N, CA, C and O atoms as a DFTB+ gen file, in Angstrom:
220 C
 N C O
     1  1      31.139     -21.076      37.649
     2  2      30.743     -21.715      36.414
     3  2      31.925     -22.523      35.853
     4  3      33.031     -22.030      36.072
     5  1      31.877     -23.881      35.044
     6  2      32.598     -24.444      34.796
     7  2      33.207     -24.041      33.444
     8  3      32.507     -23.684      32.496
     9  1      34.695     -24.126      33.400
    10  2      35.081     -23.537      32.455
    11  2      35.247     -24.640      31.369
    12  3      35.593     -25.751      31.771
    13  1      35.042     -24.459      30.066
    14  2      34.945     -25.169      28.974
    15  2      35.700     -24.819      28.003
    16  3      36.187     -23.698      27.857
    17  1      35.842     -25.779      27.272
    18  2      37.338     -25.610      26.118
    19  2      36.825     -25.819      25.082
    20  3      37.321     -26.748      24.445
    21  1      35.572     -25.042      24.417
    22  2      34.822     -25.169      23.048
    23  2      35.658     -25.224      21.827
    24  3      35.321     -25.712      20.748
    25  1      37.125     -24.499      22.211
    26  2      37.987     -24.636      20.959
    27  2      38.399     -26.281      20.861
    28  3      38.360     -26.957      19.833
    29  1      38.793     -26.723      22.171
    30  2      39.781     -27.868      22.018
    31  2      38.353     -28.996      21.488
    32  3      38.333     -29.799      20.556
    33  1      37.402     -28.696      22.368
    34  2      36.153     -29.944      22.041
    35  2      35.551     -29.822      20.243
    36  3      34.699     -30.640      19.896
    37  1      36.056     -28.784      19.219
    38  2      35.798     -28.413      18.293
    39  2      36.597     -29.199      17.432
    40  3      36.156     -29.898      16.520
    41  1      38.196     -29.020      17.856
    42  2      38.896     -29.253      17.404
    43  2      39.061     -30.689      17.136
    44  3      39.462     -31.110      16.051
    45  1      38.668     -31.636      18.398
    46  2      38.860     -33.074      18.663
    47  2      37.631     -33.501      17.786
    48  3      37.892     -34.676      17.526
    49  1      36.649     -33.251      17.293
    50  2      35.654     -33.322      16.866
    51  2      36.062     -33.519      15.330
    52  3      36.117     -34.576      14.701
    53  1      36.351     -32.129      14.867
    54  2      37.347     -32.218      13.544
    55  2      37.877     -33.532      13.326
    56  3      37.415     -34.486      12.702
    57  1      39.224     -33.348      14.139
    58  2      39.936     -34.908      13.800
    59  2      39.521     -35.882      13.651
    60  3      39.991     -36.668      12.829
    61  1      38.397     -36.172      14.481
    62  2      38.052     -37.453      14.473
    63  2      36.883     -37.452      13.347
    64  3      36.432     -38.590      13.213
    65  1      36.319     -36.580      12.574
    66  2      35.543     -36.722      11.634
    67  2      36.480     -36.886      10.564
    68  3      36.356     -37.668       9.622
    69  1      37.436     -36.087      10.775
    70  2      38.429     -36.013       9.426
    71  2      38.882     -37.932       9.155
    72  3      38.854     -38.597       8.119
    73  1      39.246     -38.302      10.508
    74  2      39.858     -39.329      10.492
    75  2      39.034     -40.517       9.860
    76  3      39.505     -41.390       9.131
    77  1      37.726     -40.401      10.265
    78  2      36.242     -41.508       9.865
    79  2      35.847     -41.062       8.061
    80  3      35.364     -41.960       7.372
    81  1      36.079     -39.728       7.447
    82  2      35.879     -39.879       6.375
    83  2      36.998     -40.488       5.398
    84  3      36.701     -41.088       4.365
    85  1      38.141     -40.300       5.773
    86  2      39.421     -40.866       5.719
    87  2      39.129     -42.240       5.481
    88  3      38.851     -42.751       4.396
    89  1      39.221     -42.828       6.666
    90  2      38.737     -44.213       6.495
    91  2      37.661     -45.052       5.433
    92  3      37.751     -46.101       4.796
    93  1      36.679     -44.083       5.589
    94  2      35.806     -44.128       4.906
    95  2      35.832     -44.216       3.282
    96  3      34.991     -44.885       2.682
    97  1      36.945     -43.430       2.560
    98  2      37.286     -43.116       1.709
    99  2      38.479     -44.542       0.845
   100  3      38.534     -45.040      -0.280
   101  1      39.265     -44.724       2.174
   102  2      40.133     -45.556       2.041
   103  2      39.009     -47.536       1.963
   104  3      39.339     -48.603       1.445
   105  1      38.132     -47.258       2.500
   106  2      37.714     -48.982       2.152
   107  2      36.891     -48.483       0.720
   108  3      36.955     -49.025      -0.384
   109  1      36.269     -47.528       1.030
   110  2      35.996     -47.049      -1.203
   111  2      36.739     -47.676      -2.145
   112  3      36.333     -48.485      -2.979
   113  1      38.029     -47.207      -1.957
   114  2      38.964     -47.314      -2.918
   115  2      39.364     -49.089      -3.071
   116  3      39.086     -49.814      -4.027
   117  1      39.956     -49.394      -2.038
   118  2      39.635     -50.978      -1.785
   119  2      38.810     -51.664      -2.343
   120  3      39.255     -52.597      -3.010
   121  1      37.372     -51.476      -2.289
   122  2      35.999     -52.073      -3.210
   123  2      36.539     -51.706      -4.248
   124  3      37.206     -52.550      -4.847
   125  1      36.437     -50.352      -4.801
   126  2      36.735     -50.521      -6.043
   127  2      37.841     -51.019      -6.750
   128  3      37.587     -51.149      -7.947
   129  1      39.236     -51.416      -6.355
   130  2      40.175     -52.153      -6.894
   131  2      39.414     -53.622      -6.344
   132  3      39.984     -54.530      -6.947
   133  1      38.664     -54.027      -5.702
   134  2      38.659     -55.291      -5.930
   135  2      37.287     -55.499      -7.647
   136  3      37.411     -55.873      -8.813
   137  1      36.455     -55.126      -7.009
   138  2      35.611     -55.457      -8.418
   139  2      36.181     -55.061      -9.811
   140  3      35.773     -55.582     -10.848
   141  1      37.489     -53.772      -9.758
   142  2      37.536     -53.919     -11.057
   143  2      38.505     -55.241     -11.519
   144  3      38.619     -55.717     -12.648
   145  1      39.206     -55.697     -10.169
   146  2      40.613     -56.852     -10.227
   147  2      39.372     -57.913     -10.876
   148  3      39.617     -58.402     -11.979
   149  1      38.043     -58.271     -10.202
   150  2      37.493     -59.347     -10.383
   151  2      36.754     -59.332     -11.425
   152  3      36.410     -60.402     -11.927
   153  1      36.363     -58.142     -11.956
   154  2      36.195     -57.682     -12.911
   155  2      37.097     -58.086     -14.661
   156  3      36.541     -58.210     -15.752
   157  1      38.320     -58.182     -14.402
   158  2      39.639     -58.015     -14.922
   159  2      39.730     -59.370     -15.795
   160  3      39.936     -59.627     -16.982
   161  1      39.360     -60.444     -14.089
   162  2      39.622     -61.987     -13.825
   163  2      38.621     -62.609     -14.923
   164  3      38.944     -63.365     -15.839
   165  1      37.337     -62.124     -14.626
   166  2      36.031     -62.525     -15.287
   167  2      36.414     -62.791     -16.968
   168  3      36.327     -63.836     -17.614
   169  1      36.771     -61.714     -17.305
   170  2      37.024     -61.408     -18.516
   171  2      38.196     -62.038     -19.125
   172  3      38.164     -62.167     -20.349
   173  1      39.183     -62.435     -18.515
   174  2      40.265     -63.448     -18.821
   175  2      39.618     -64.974     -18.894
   176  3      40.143     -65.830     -19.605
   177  1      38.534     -65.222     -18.166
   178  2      38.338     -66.455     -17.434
   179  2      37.274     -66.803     -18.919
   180  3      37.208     -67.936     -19.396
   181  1      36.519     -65.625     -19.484
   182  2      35.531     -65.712     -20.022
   183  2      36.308     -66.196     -21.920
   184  3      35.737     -66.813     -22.819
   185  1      37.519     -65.689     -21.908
   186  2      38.679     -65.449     -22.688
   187  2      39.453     -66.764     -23.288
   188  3      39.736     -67.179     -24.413
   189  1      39.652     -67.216     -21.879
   190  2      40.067     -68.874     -22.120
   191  2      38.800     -69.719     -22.327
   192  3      38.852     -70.743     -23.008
   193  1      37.854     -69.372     -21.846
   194  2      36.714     -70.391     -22.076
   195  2      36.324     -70.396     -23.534
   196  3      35.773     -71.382     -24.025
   197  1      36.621     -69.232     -24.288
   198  2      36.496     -68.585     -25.581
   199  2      37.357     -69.401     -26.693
   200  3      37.050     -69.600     -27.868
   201  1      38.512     -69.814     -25.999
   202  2      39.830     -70.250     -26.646
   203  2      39.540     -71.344     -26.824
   204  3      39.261     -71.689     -27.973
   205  1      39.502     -72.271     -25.771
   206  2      39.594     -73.577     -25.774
   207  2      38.286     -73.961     -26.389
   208  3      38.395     -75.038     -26.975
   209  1      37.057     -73.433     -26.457
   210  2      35.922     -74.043     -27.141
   211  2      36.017     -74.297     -28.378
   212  3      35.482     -75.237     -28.965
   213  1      36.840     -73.301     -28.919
   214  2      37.409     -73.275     -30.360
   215  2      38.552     -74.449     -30.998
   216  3      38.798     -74.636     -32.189
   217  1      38.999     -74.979     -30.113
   218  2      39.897     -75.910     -29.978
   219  2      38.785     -77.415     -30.592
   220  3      39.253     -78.553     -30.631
């Protein structure tokens, strides 16, 4: 019978899930600093348009 390494195939399994939620986690964070940056922009942009009409 062929011998099998259920620990090591467990283990590699782990990592590589660990590694994909990781990732996963890390382009999250990314989106969210961009919409709140553009977010940020909007509101400056909306700010000067505010200013100068008044002008």
């Amino acid at each position: 019978m062929e011998d099998r390494n259920y620990k090591e195939m467990y283990l590699k399994l782990m990592r590589s899930t660990e590694a994909v939620i990781n990732l996963l986690i890390a382009a999250q964070q990314e989106c969210e600093e961009l919409y709140v940056n553009a977010s940020d922009e909007d509101e400056a942009d909306n700010n000067t348009i505010k200013i100068l009409s008044q002008r």
